[in-house]
Rosetta silent file (secondary structure, phi, psi, omega in degrees, C-alpha in Angstrom):
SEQUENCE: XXXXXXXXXXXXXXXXXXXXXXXXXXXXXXXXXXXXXXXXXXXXXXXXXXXXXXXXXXXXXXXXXXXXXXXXXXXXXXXXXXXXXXXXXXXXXXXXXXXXXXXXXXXXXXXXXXXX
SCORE:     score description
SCORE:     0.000 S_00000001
   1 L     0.000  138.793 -171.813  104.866  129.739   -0.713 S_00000001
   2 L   -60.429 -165.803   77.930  107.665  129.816    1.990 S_00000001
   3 L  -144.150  162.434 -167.176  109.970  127.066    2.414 S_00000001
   4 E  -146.324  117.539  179.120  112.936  125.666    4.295 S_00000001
   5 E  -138.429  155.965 -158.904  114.791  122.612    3.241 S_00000001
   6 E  -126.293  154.117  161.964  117.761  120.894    5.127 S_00000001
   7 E   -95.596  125.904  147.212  120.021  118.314    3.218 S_00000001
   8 E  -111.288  156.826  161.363  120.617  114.439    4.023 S_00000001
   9 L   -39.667  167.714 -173.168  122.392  111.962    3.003 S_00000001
  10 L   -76.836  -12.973  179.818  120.041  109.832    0.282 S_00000001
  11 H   -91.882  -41.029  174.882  119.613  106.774    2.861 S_00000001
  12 H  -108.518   55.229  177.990  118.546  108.997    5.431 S_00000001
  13 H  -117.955  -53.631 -163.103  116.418  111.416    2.947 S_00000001
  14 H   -90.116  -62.724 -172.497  114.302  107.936    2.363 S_00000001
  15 H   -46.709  -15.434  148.129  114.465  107.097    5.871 S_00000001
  16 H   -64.226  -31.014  172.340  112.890  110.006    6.419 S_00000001
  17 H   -98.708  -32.087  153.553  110.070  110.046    4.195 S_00000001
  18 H   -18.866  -96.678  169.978  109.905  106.325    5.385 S_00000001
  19 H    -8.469  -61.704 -171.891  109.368  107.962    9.168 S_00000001
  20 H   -62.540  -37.036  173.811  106.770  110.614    7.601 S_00000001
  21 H  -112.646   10.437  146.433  104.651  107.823    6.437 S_00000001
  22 L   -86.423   26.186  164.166  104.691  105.905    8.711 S_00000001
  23 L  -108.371    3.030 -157.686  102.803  108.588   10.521 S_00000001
  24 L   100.222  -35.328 -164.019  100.577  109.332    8.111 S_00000001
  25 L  -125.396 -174.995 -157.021  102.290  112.221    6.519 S_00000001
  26 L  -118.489  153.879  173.045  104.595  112.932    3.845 S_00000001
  27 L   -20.749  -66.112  173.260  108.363  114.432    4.590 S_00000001
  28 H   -40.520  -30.896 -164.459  106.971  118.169    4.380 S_00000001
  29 H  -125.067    6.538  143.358  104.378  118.411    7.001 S_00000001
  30 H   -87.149  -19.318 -164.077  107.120  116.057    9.316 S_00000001
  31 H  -109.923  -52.095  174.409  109.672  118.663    8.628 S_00000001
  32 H   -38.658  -71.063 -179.865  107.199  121.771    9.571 S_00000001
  33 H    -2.916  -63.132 -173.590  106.501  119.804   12.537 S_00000001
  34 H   -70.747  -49.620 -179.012  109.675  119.875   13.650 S_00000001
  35 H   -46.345  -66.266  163.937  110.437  123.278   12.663 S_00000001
  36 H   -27.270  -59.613 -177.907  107.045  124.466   14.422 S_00000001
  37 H   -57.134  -34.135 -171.388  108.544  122.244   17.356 S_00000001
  38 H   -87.717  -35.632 -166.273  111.880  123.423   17.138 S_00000001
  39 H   -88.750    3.624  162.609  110.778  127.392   17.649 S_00000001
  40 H   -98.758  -42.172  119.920  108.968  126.110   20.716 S_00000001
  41 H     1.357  -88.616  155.828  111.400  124.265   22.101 S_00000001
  42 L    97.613   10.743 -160.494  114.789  125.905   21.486 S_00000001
  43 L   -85.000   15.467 -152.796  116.935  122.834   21.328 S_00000001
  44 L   -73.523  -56.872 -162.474  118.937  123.627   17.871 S_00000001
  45 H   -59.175  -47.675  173.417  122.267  124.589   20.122 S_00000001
  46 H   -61.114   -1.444  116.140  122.074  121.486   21.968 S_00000001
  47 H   -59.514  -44.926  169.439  121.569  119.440   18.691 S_00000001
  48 H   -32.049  -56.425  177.158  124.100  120.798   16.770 S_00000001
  49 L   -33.889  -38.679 -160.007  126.695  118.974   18.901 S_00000001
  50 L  -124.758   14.918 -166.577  125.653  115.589   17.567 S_00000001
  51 L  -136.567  -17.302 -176.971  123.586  116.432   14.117 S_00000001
  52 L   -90.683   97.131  161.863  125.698  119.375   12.138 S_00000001
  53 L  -130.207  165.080 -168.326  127.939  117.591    9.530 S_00000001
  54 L  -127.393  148.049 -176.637  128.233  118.978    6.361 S_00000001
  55 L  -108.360  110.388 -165.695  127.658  116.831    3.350 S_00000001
  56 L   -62.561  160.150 -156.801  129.190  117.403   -0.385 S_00000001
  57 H   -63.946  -32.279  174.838  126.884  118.592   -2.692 S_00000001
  58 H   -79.613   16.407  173.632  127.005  115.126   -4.685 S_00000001
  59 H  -127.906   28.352 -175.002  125.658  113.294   -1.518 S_00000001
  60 L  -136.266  163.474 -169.724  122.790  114.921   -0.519 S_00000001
  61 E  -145.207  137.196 -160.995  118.803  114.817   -1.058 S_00000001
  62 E   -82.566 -176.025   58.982  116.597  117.760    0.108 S_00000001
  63 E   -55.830  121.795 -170.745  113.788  117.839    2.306 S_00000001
  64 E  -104.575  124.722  145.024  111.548  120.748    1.995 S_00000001
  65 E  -138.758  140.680 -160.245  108.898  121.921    3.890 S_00000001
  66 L  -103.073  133.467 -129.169  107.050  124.087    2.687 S_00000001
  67 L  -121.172  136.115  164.527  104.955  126.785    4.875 S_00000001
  68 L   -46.533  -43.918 -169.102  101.553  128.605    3.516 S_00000001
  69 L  -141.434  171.559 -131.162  102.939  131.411    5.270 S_00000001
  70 H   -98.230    5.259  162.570  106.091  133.198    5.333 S_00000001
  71 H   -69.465  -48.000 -167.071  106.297  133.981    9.672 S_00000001
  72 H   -74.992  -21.212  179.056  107.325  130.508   10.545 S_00000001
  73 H   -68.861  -60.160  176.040  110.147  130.728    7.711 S_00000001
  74 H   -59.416  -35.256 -179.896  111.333  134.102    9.001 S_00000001
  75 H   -75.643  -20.225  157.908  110.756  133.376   12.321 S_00000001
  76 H   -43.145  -38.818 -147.110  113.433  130.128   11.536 S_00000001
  77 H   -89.490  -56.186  142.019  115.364  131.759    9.874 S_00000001
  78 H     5.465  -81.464 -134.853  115.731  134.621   13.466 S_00000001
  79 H   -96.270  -17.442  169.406  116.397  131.524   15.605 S_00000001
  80 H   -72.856  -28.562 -165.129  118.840  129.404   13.105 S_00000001
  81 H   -76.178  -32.817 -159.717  120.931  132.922   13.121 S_00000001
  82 L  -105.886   42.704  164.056  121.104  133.501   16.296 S_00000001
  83 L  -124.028   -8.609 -160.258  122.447  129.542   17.299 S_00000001
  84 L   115.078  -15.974 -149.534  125.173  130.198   14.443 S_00000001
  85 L  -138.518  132.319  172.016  123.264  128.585   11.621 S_00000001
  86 L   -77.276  167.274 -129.759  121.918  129.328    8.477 S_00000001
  87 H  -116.371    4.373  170.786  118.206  128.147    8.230 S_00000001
  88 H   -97.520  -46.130  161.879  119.227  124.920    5.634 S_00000001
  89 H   -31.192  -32.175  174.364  121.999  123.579    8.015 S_00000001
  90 H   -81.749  -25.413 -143.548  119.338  123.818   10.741 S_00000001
  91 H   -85.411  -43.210 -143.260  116.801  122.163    8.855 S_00000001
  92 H   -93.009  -42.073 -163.420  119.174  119.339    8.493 S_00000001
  93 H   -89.288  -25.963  150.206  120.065  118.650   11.991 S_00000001
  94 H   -11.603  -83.079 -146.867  116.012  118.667   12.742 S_00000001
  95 H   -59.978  -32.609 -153.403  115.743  116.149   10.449 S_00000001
  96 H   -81.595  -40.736  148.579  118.790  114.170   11.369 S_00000001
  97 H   -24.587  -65.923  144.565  117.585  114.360   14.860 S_00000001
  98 H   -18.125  -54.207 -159.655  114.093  112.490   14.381 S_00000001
  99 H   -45.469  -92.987  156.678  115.694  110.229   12.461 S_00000001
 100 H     6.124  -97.236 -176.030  117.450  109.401   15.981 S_00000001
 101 H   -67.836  -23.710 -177.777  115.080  110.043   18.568 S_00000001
 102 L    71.156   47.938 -175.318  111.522  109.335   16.964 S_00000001
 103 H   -63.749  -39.773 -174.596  109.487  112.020   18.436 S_00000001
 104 H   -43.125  -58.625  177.338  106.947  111.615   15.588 S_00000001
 105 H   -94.253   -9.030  136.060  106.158  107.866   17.069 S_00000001
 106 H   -56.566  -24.242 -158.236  106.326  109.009   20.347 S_00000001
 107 H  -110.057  -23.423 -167.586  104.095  111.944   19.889 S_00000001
 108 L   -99.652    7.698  147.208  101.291  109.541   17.720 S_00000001
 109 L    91.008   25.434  147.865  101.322  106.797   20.645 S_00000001
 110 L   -23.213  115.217  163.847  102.697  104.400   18.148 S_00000001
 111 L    99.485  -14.023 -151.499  103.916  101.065   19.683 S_00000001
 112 L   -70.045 -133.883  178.708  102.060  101.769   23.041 S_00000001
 113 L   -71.178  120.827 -172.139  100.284   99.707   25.457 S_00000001
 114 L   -78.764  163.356  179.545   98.629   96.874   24.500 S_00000001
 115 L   -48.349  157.851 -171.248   94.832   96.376   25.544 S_00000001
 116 L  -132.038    0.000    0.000   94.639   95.050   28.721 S_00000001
């Protein structure tokens, strides 16, 4: 099985799985999402600017997500190279992104209109 995991700090590694369920879904199949999202998209260079910090090894908590099959990992790995970025660094500012914008509860119509 494939996978691609970006590092966060450990408060936003739980705020993150936090995020994932409150969607329903556990960290992994939020961080494909994104990934999936991100190779559609294209926004990694324009994210870097505010989401690539690098973290010491004794501060950090994984996220994984892990792919049945091994094209979206390669094809990640393609489009993290060619911004600059190795495919866990990219991983990371994904993640750190969400965290931020909330596409996840934006995309499930979380919060929305009340009946009227």
């Amino acid at each position: 099985m494939a996978q691609i995991t970006g590092y966060l700090t450990p408060a936003q590694a739980a705020a993150f799985q936090n995020h994932a369920a409150s969607g329903g879904l556990d960290a992994s199949a939020l961080a494909n999402l994104l990934i999936v999202r991100e190779l559609r998209t294209k926004r990694l260079t324009i994210l870097k600017i505010d989401f690539d910090i690098d973290l010491p090894p004794g501060e950090r908590m994984k996220i994984t997500a892990h792919q049945r099959l091994d094209t979206t990992k390669e094809a990640f790995v393609a489009h993290a190279a060619a911004t600059g970025l190795k495919p866990s660094p990219a991983a990371a500012i994904l993640f750190r992104a969400e965290l931020k914008e909330r596409w996840l509860t934006f995309s499930l119509g979380v919060n929305q209109f009340d009946s009227v």
